[in-house]
PDB file of C-alpha atoms and ligand atoms in Angstrom:
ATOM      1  CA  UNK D 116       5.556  10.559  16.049  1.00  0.00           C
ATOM      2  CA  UNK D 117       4.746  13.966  16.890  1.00  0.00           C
ATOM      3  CA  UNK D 118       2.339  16.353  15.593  1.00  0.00           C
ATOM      4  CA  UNK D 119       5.426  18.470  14.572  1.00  0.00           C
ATOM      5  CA  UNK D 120       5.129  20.900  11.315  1.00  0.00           C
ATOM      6  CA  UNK D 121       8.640  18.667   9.448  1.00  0.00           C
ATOM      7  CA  UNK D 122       7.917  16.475   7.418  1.00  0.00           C
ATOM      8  CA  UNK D 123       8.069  12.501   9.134  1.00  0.00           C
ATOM      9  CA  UNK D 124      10.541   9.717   7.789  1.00  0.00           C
ATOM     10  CA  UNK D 125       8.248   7.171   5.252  1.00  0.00           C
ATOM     11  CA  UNK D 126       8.586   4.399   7.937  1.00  0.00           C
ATOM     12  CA  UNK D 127       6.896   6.803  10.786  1.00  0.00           C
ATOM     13  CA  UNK D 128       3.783   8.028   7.727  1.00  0.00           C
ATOM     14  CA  UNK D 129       3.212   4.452   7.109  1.00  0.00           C
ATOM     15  CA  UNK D 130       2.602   3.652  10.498  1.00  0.00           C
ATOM     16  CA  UNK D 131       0.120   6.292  10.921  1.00  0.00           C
ATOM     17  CA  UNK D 132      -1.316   5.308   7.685  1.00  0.00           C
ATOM     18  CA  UNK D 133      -1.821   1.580   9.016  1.00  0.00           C
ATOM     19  CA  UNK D 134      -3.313   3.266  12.495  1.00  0.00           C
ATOM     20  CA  UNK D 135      -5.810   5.316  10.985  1.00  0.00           C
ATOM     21  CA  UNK D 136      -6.679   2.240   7.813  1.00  0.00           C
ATOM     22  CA  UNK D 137      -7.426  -0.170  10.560  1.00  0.00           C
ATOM     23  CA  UNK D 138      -9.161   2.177  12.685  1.00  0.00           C
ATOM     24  CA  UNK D 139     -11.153   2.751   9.741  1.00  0.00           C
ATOM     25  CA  UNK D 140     -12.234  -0.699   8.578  1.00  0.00           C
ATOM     26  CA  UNK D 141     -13.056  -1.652  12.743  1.00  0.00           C
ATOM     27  CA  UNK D 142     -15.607   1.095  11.784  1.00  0.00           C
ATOM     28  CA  UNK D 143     -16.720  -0.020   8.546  1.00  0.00           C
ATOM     29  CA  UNK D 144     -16.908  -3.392  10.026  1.00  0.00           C
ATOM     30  CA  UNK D 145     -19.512  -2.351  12.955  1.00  0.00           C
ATOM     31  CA  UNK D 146     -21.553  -0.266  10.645  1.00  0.00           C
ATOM     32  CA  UNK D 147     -21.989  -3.053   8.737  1.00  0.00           C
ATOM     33  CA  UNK D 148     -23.294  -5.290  11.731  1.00  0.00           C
ATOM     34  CA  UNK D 149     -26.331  -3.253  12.132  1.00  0.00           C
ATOM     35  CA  UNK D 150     -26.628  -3.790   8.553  1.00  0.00           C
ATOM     36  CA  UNK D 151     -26.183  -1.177   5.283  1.00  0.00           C
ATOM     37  CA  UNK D 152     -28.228  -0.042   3.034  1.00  0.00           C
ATOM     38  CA  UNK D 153     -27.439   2.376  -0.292  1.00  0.00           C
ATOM     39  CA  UNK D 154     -27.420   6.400   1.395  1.00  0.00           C
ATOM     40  CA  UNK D 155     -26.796   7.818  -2.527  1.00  0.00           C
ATOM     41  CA  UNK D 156     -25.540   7.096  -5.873  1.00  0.00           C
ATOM     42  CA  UNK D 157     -23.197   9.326  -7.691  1.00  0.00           C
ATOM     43  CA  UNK D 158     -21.892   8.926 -10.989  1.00  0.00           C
ATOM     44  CA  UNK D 159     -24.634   6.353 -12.267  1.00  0.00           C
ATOM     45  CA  UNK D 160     -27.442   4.115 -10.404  1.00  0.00           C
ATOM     46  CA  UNK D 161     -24.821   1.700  -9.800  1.00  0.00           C
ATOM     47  CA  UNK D 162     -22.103   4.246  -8.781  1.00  0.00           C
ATOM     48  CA  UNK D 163     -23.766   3.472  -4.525  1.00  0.00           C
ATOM     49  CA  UNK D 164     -22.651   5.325  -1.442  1.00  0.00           C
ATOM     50  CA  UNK D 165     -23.250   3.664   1.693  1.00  0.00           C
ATOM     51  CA  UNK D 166     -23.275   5.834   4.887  1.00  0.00           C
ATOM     52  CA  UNK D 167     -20.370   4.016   6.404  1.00  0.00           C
ATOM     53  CA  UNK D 168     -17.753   5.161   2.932  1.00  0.00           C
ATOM     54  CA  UNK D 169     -19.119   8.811   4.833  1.00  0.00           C
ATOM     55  CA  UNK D 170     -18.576   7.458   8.265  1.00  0.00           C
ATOM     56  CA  UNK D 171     -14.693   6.284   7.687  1.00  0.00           C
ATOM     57  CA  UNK D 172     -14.238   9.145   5.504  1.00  0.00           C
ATOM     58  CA  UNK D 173     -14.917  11.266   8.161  1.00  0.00           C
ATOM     59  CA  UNK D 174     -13.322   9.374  10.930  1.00  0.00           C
ATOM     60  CA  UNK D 175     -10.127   9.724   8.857  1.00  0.00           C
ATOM     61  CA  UNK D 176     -10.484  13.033   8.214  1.00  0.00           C
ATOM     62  CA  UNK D 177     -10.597  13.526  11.712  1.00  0.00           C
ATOM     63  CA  UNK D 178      -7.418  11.707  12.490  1.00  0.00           C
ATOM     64  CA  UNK D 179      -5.304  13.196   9.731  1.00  0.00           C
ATOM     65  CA  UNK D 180      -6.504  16.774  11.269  1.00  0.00           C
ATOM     66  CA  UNK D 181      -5.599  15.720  14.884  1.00  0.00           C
ATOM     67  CA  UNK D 182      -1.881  14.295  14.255  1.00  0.00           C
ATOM     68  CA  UNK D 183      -1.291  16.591  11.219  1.00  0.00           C
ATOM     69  CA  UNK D 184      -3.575  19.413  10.938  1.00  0.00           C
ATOM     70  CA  UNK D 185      -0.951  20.883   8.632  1.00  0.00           C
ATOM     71  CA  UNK D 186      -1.401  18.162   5.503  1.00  0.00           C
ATOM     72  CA  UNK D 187      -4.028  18.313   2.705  1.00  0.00           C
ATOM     73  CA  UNK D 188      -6.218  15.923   2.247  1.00  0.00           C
ATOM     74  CA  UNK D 189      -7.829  14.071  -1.023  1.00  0.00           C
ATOM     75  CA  UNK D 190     -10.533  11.642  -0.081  1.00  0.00           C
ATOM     76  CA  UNK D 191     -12.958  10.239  -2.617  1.00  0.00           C
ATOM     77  CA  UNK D 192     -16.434  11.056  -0.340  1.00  0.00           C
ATOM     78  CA  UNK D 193     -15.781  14.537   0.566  1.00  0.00           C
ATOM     79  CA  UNK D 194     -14.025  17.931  -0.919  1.00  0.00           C
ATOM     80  CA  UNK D 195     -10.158  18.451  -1.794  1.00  0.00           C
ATOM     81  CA  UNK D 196      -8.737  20.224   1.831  1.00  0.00           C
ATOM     82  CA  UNK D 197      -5.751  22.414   0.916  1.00  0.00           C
ATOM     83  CA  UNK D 198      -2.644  22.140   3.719  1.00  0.00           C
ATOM     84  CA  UNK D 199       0.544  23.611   3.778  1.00  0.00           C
ATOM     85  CA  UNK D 200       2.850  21.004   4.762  1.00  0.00           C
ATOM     86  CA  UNK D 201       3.537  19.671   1.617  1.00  0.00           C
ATOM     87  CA  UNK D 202       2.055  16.334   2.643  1.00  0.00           C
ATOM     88  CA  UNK D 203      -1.124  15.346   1.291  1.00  0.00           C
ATOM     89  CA  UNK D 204      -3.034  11.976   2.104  1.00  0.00           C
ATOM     90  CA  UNK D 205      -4.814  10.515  -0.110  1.00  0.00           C
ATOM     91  CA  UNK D 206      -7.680   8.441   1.034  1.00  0.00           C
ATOM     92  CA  UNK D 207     -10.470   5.766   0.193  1.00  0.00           C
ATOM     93  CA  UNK D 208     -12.617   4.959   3.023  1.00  0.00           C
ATOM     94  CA  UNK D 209     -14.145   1.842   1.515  1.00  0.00           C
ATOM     95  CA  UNK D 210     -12.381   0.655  -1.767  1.00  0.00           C
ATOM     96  CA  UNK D 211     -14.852  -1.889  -3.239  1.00  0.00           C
ATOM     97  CA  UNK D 212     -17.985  -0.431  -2.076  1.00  0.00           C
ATOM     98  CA  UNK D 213     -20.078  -2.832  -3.967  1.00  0.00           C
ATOM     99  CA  UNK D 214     -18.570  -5.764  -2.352  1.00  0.00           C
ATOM    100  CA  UNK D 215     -19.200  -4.145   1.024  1.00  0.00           C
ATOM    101  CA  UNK D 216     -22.888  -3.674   0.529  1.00  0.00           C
ATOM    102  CA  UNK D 217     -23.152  -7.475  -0.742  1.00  0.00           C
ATOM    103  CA  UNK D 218     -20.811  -8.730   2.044  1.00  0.00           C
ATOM    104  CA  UNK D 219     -18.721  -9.788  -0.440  1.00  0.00           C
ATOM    105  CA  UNK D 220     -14.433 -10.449   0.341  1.00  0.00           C
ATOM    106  CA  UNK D 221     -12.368  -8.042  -1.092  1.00  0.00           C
ATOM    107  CA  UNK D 222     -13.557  -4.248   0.036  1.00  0.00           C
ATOM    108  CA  UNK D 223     -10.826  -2.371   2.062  1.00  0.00           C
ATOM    109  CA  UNK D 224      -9.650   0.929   3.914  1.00  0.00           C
ATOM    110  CA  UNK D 225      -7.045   2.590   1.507  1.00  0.00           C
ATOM    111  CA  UNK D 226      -4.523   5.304   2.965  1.00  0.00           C
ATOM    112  CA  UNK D 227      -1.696   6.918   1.064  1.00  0.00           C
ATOM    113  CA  UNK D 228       0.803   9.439   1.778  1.00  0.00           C
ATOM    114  CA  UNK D 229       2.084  11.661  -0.698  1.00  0.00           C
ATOM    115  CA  UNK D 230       5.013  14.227   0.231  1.00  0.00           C
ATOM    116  CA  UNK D 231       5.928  16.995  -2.677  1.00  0.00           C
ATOM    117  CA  UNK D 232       3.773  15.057  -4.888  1.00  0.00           C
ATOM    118  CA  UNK D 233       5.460  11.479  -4.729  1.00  0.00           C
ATOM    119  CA  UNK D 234       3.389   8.327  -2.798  1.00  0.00           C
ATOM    120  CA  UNK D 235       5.634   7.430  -0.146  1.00  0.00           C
ATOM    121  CA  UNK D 236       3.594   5.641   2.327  1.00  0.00           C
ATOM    122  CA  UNK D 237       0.636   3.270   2.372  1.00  0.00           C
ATOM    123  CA  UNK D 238      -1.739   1.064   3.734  1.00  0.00           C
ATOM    124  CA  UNK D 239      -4.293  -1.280   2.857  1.00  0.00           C
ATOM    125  CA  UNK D 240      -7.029  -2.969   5.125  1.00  0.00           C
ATOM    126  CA  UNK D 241      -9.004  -5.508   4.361  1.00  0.00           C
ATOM    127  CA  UNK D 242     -12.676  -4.716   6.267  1.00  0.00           C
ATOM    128  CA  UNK D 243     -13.703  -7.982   7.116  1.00  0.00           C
ATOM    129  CA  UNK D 244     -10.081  -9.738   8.160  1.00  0.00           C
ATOM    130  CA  UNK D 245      -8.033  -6.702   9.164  1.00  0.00           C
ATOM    131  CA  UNK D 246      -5.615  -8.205   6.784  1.00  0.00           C
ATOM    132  CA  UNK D 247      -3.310  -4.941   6.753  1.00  0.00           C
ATOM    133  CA  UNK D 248      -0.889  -4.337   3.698  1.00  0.00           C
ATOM    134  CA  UNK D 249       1.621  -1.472   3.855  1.00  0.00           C
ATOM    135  CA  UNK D 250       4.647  -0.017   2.420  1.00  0.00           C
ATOM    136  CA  UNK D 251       7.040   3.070   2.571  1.00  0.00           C
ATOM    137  CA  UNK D 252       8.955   4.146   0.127  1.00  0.00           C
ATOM    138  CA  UNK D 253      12.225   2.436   0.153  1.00  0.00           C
ATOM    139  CA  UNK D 254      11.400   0.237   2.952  1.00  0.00           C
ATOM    140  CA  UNK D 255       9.510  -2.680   1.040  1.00  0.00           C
ATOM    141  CA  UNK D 256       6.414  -3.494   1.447  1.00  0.00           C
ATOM    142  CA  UNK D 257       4.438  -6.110   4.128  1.00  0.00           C
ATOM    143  CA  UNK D 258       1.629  -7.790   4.947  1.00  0.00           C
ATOM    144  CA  UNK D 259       0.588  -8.457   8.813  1.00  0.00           C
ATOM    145  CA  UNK D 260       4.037  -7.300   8.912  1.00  0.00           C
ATOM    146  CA  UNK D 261       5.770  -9.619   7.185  1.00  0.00           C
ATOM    147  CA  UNK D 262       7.504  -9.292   4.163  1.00  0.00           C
ATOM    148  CA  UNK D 263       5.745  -9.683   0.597  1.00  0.00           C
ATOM    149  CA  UNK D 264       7.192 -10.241  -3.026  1.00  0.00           C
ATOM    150  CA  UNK D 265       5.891 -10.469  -6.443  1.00  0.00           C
ATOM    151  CA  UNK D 266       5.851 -14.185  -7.826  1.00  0.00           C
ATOM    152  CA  UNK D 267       8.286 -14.721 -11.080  1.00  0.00           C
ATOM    153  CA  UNK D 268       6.962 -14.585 -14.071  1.00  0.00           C
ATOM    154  CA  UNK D 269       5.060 -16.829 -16.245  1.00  0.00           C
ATOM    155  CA  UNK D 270       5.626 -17.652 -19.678  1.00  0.00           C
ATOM    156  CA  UNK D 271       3.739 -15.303 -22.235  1.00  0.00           C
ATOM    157  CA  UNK D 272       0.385 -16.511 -21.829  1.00  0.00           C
ATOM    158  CA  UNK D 273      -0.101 -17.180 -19.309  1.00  0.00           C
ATOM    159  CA  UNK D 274      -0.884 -14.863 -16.476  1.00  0.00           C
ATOM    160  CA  UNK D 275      -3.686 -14.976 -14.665  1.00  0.00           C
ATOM    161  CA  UNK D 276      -4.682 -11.095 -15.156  1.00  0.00           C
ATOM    162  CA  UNK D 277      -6.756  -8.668 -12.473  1.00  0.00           C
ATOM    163  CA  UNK D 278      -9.027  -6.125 -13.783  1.00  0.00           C
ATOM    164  CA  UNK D 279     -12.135  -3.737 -13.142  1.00  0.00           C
ATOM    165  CA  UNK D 280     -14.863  -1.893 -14.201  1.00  0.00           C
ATOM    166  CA  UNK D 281     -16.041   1.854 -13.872  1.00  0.00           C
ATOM    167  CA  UNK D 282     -19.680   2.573 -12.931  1.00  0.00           C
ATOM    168  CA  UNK D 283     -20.062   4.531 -16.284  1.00  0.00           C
ATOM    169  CA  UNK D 284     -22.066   2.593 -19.305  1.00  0.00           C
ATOM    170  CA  UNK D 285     -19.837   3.768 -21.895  1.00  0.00           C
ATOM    171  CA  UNK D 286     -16.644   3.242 -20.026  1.00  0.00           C
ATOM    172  CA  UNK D 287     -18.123  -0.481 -19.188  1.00  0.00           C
ATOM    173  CA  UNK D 288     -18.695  -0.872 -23.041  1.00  0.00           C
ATOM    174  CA  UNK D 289     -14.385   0.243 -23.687  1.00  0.00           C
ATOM    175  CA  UNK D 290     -14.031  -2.003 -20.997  1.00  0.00           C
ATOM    176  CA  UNK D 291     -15.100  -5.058 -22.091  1.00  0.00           C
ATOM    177  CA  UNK D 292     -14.360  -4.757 -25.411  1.00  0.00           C
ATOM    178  CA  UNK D 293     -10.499  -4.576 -24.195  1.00  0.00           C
ATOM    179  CA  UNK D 294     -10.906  -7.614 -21.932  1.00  0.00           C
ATOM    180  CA  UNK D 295     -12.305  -9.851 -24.981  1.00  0.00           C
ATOM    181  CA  UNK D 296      -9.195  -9.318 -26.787  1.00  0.00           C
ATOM    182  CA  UNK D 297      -7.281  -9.784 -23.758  1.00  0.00           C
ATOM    183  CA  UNK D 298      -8.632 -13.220 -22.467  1.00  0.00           C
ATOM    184  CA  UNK D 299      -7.173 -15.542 -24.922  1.00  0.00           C
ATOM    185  CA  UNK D 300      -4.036 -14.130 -24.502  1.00  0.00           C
ATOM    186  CA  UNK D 301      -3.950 -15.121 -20.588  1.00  0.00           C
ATOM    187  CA  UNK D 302      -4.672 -17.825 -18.052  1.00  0.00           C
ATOM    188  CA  UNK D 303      -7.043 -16.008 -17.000  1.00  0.00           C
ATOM    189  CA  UNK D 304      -9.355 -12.633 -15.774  1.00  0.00           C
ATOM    190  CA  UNK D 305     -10.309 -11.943 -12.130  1.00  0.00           C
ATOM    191  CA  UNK D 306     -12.521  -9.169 -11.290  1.00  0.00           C
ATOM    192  CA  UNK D 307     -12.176  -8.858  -7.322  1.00  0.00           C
ATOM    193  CA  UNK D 308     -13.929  -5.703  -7.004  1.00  0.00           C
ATOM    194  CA  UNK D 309     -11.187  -3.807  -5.117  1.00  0.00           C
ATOM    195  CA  UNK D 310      -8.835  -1.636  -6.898  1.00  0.00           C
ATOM    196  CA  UNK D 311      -6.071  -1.037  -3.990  1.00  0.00           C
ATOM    197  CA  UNK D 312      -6.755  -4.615  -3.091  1.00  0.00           C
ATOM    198  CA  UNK D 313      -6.036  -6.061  -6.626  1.00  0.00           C
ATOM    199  CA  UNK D 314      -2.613  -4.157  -6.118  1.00  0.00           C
ATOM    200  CA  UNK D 315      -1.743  -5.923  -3.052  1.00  0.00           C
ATOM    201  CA  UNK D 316      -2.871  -8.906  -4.750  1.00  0.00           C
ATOM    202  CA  UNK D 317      -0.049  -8.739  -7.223  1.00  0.00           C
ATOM    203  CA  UNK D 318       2.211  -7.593  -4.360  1.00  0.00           C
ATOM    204  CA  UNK D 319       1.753 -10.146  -2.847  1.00  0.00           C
ATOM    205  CA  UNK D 320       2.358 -13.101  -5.978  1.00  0.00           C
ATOM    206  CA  UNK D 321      -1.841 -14.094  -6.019  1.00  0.00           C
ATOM    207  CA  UNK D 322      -2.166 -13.068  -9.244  1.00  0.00           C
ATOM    208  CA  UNK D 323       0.276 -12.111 -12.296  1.00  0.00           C
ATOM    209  CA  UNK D 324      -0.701  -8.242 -13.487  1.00  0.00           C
ATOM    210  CA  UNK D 325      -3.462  -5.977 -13.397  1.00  0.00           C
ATOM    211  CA  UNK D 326      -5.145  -3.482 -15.366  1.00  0.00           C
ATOM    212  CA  UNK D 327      -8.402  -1.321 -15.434  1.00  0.00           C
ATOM    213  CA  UNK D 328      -8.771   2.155 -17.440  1.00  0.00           C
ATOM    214  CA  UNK D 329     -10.017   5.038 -15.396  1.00  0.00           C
ATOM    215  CA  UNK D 330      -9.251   4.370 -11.555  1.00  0.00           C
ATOM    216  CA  UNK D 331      -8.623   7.184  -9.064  1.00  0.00           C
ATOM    217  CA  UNK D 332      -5.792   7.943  -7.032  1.00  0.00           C
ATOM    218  CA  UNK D 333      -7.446   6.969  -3.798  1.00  0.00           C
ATOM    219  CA  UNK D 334      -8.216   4.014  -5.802  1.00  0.00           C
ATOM    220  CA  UNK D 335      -4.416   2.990  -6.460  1.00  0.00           C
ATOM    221  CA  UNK D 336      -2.189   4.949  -4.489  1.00  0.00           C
ATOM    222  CA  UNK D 337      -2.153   2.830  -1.242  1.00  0.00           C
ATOM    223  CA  UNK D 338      -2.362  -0.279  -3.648  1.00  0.00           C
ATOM    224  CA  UNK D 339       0.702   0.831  -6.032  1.00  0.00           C
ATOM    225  CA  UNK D 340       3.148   1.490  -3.595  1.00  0.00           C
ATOM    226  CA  UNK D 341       2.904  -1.629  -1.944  1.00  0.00           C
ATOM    227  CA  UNK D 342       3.325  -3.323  -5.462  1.00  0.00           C
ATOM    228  CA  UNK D 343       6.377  -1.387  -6.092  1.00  0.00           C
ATOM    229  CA  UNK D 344       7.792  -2.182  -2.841  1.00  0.00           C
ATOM    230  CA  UNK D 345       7.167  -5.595  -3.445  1.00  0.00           C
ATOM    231  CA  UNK D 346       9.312  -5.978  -6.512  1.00  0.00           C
ATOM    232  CA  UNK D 347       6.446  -4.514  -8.761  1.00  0.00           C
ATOM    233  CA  UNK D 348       6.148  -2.060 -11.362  1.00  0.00           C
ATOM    234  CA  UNK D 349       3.049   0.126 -10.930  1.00  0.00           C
ATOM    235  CA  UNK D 350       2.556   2.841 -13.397  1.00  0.00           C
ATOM    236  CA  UNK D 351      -0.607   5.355 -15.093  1.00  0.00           C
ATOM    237  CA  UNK D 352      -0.289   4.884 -19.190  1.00  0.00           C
ATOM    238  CA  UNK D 353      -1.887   6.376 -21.932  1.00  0.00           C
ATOM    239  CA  UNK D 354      -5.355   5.194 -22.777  1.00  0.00           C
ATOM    240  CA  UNK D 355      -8.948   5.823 -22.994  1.00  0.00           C
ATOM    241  CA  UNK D 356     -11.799   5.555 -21.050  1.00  0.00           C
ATOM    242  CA  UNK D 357     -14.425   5.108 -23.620  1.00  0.00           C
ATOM    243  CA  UNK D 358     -14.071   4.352 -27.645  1.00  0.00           C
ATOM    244  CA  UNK D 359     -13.401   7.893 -29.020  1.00  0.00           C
ATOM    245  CA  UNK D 360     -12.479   9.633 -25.728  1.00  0.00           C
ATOM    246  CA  UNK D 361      -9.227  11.433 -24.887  1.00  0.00           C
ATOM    247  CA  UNK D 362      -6.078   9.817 -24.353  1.00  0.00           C
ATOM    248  CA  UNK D 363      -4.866  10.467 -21.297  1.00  0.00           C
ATOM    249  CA  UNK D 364      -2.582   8.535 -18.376  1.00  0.00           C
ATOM    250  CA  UNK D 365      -5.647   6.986 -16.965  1.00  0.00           C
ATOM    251  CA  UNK D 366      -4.727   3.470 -17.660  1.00  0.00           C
ATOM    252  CA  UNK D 367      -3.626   2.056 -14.143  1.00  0.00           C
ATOM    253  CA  UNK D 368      -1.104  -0.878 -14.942  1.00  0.00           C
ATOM    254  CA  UNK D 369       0.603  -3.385 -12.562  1.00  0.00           C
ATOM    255  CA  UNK D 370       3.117  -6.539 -12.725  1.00  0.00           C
ATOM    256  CA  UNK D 371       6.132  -7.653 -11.235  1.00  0.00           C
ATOM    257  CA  UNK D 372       8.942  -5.691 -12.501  1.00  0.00           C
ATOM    258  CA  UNK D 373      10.623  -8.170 -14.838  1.00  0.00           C
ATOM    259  CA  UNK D 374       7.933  -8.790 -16.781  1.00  0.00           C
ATOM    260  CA  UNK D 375       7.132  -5.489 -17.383  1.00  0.00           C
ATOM    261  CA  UNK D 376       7.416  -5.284 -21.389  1.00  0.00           C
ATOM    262  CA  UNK D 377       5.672  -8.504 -22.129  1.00  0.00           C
ATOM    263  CA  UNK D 378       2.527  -7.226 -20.024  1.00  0.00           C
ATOM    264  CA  UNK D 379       2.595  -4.121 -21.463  1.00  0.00           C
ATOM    265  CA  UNK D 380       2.798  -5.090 -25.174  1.00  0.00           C
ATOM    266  CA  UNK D 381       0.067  -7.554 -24.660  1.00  0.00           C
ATOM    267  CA  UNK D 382      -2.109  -5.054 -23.138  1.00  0.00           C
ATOM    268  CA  UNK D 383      -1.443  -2.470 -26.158  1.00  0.00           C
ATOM    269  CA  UNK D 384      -2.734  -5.503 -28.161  1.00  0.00           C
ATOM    270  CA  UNK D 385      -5.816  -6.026 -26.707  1.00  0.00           C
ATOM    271  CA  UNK D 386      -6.702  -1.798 -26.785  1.00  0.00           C
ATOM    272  CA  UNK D 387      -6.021  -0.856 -23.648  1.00  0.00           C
ATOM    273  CA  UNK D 388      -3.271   2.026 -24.248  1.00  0.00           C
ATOM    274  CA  UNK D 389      -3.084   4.509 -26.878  1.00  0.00           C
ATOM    275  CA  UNK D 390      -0.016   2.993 -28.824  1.00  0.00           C
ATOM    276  CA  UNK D 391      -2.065   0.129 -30.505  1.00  0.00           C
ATOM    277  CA  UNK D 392      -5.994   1.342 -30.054  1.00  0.00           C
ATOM    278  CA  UNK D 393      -7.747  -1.230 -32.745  1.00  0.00           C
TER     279      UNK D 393
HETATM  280  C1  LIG Y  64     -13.938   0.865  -7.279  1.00  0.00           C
HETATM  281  C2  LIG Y  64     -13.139  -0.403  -7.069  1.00  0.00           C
HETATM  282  C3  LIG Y  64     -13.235  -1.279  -8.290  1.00  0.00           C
HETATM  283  C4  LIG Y  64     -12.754  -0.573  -9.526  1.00  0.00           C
HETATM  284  C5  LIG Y  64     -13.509   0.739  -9.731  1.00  0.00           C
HETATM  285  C6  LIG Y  64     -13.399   1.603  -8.468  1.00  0.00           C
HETATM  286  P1  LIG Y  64     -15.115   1.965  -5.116  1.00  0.00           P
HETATM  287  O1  LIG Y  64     -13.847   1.709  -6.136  1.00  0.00           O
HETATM  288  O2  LIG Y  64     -11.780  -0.112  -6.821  1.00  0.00           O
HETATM  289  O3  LIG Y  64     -12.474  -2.456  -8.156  1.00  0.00           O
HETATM  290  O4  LIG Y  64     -12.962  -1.397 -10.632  1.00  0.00           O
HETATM  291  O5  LIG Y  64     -12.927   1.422 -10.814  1.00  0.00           O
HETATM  292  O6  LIG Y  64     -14.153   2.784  -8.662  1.00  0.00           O
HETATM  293  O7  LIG Y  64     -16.154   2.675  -5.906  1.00  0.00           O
HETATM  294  O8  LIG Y  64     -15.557   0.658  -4.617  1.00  0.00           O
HETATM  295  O9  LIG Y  64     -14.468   2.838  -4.092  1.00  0.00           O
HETATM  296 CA1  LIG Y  65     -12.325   3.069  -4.824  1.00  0.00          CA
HETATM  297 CA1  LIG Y  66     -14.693   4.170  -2.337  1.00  0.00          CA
END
């Protein structure tokens, strides 16, 4: 692919995306090595930036500029860079920060492309493996390069359900209070720790659904397309964040496709989304 002002096919995006995810985790996985330590902390104490989340952000940055120093750029460490291509990546240099710092499994490089607004390209690495999940739009969605579908769907009741919490006390508080009324309704919870990588998790048929109130887009954009490549459904919904917050479509949902109404009903039971808040 060139460096070209048009716009590139999905296919050609997502292979930069993969490129530039990988490059990124290789990084991430070094910089750990030497061992990491917490650099800052942003929304709350346990809201931790480590300096390699500013290390890949920046090494990204870098790339995007040098094969499309046209595009804008969203990335979670550093500010919003205007372009005027009409493409616009979308980018979260470690997703699952916390696990990183602990050495934990699931943390990952997430890269998404957006053109005119719509996701239509993707990738997910996994730091530690290189395990590398991708999608474009229209073109299904992979991992290691081989092809990846949602598992069918259980009977109601049993789904074995992905979620996550914000770093915010009062968001935790909403939180939990929706996952109490969800557990008896499911096989199970799992709280992974990665966002993009629960996603791919679904994707992939390792788990049945997820949900989590409040996730950013270089949290899920990566993550979503894959899912919807994959046979998935992936959509933002109507919630809150906290008890008497706003409603808005912060409520980051995934399942396979088919089972779409089921998941959502239940999760409108247990308070997640605005059309059944107890
Ligand atoms: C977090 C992870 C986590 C999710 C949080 C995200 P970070 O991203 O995706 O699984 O529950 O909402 O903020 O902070 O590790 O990049
Ligand atoms: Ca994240
Ligand atoms: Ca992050």
């Amino acid at each position: 692919m060139s460096a070209a002002r048009g716009v590139p096919a999905p296919a050609d995006l997502r292979d930069l995306a993969v490129a530039l995810a990988r490059e990124g985790a290789e990084l991430a996985r070094d910089m750990r090595r030497g061992g990491i330590e917490v650099a800052d902390t942003k929304s709350s104490a346990v809201d931790v930036v480590t300096e390699a989340d500013r290390a890949v952000e920046d090494l990204l940055r870098r790339r995007i500029a040098e094969h499309r120093p046209d595009d804008a750029v969203l990335g979670e460490e550093g500010d919003d860079l205007p372009g005027t291509s009409g493409v616009r990546w979308v980018v979260d240099p470690i997703d699952g920060t916390v696990n990183y710092l602990y050495g934990l499994a699931d943390c990952a490089v997430s890269v998404a492309v957006e053109v005119g607004g719509e996701v239509v390209a993707g990738a997910v690495v996994a730091i530690w493996t290189g395990l590398t999940y991708a999608a474009a739009r229209g073109e299904g969605a992979t991992r290691d390069g081989l092809p990846i579908r949602v598992r069918p769907v259980p009977p109601a009741g049993e789904r074995l359900v992905l979620t996550g919490f914000g770093y915010q006390r009062e968001v935790r508080e909403h939180q939990a209070a929706c996952v109490a009324r969800l557990l008896p309704e499911v096989r199970d919870i799992r709280r992974m720790g990665s966002c993009a990588l629960d996603l791919c998790h679904v994707a992939e048929g390792a788990a049945d659904g997820y949900v989590e109130a409040g996730p950013q887009p270089w949290d899920h954009a990566a993550g979503g397309l894959v899912l919807a490549e994959a046979g998935g459904r992936f959509e933002l919904l109507e919630g809150r964040t906290t008890p008497g917050g706003t409603p808005a479509r912060v409520v980051v949902v995934g399942s396979p496709a088919d089972g779409w109404d089921g998941f959502v009903s239940t999760l409108a039971d247990a308070g997640f989304l605005e059309s059944v808040a107890p």
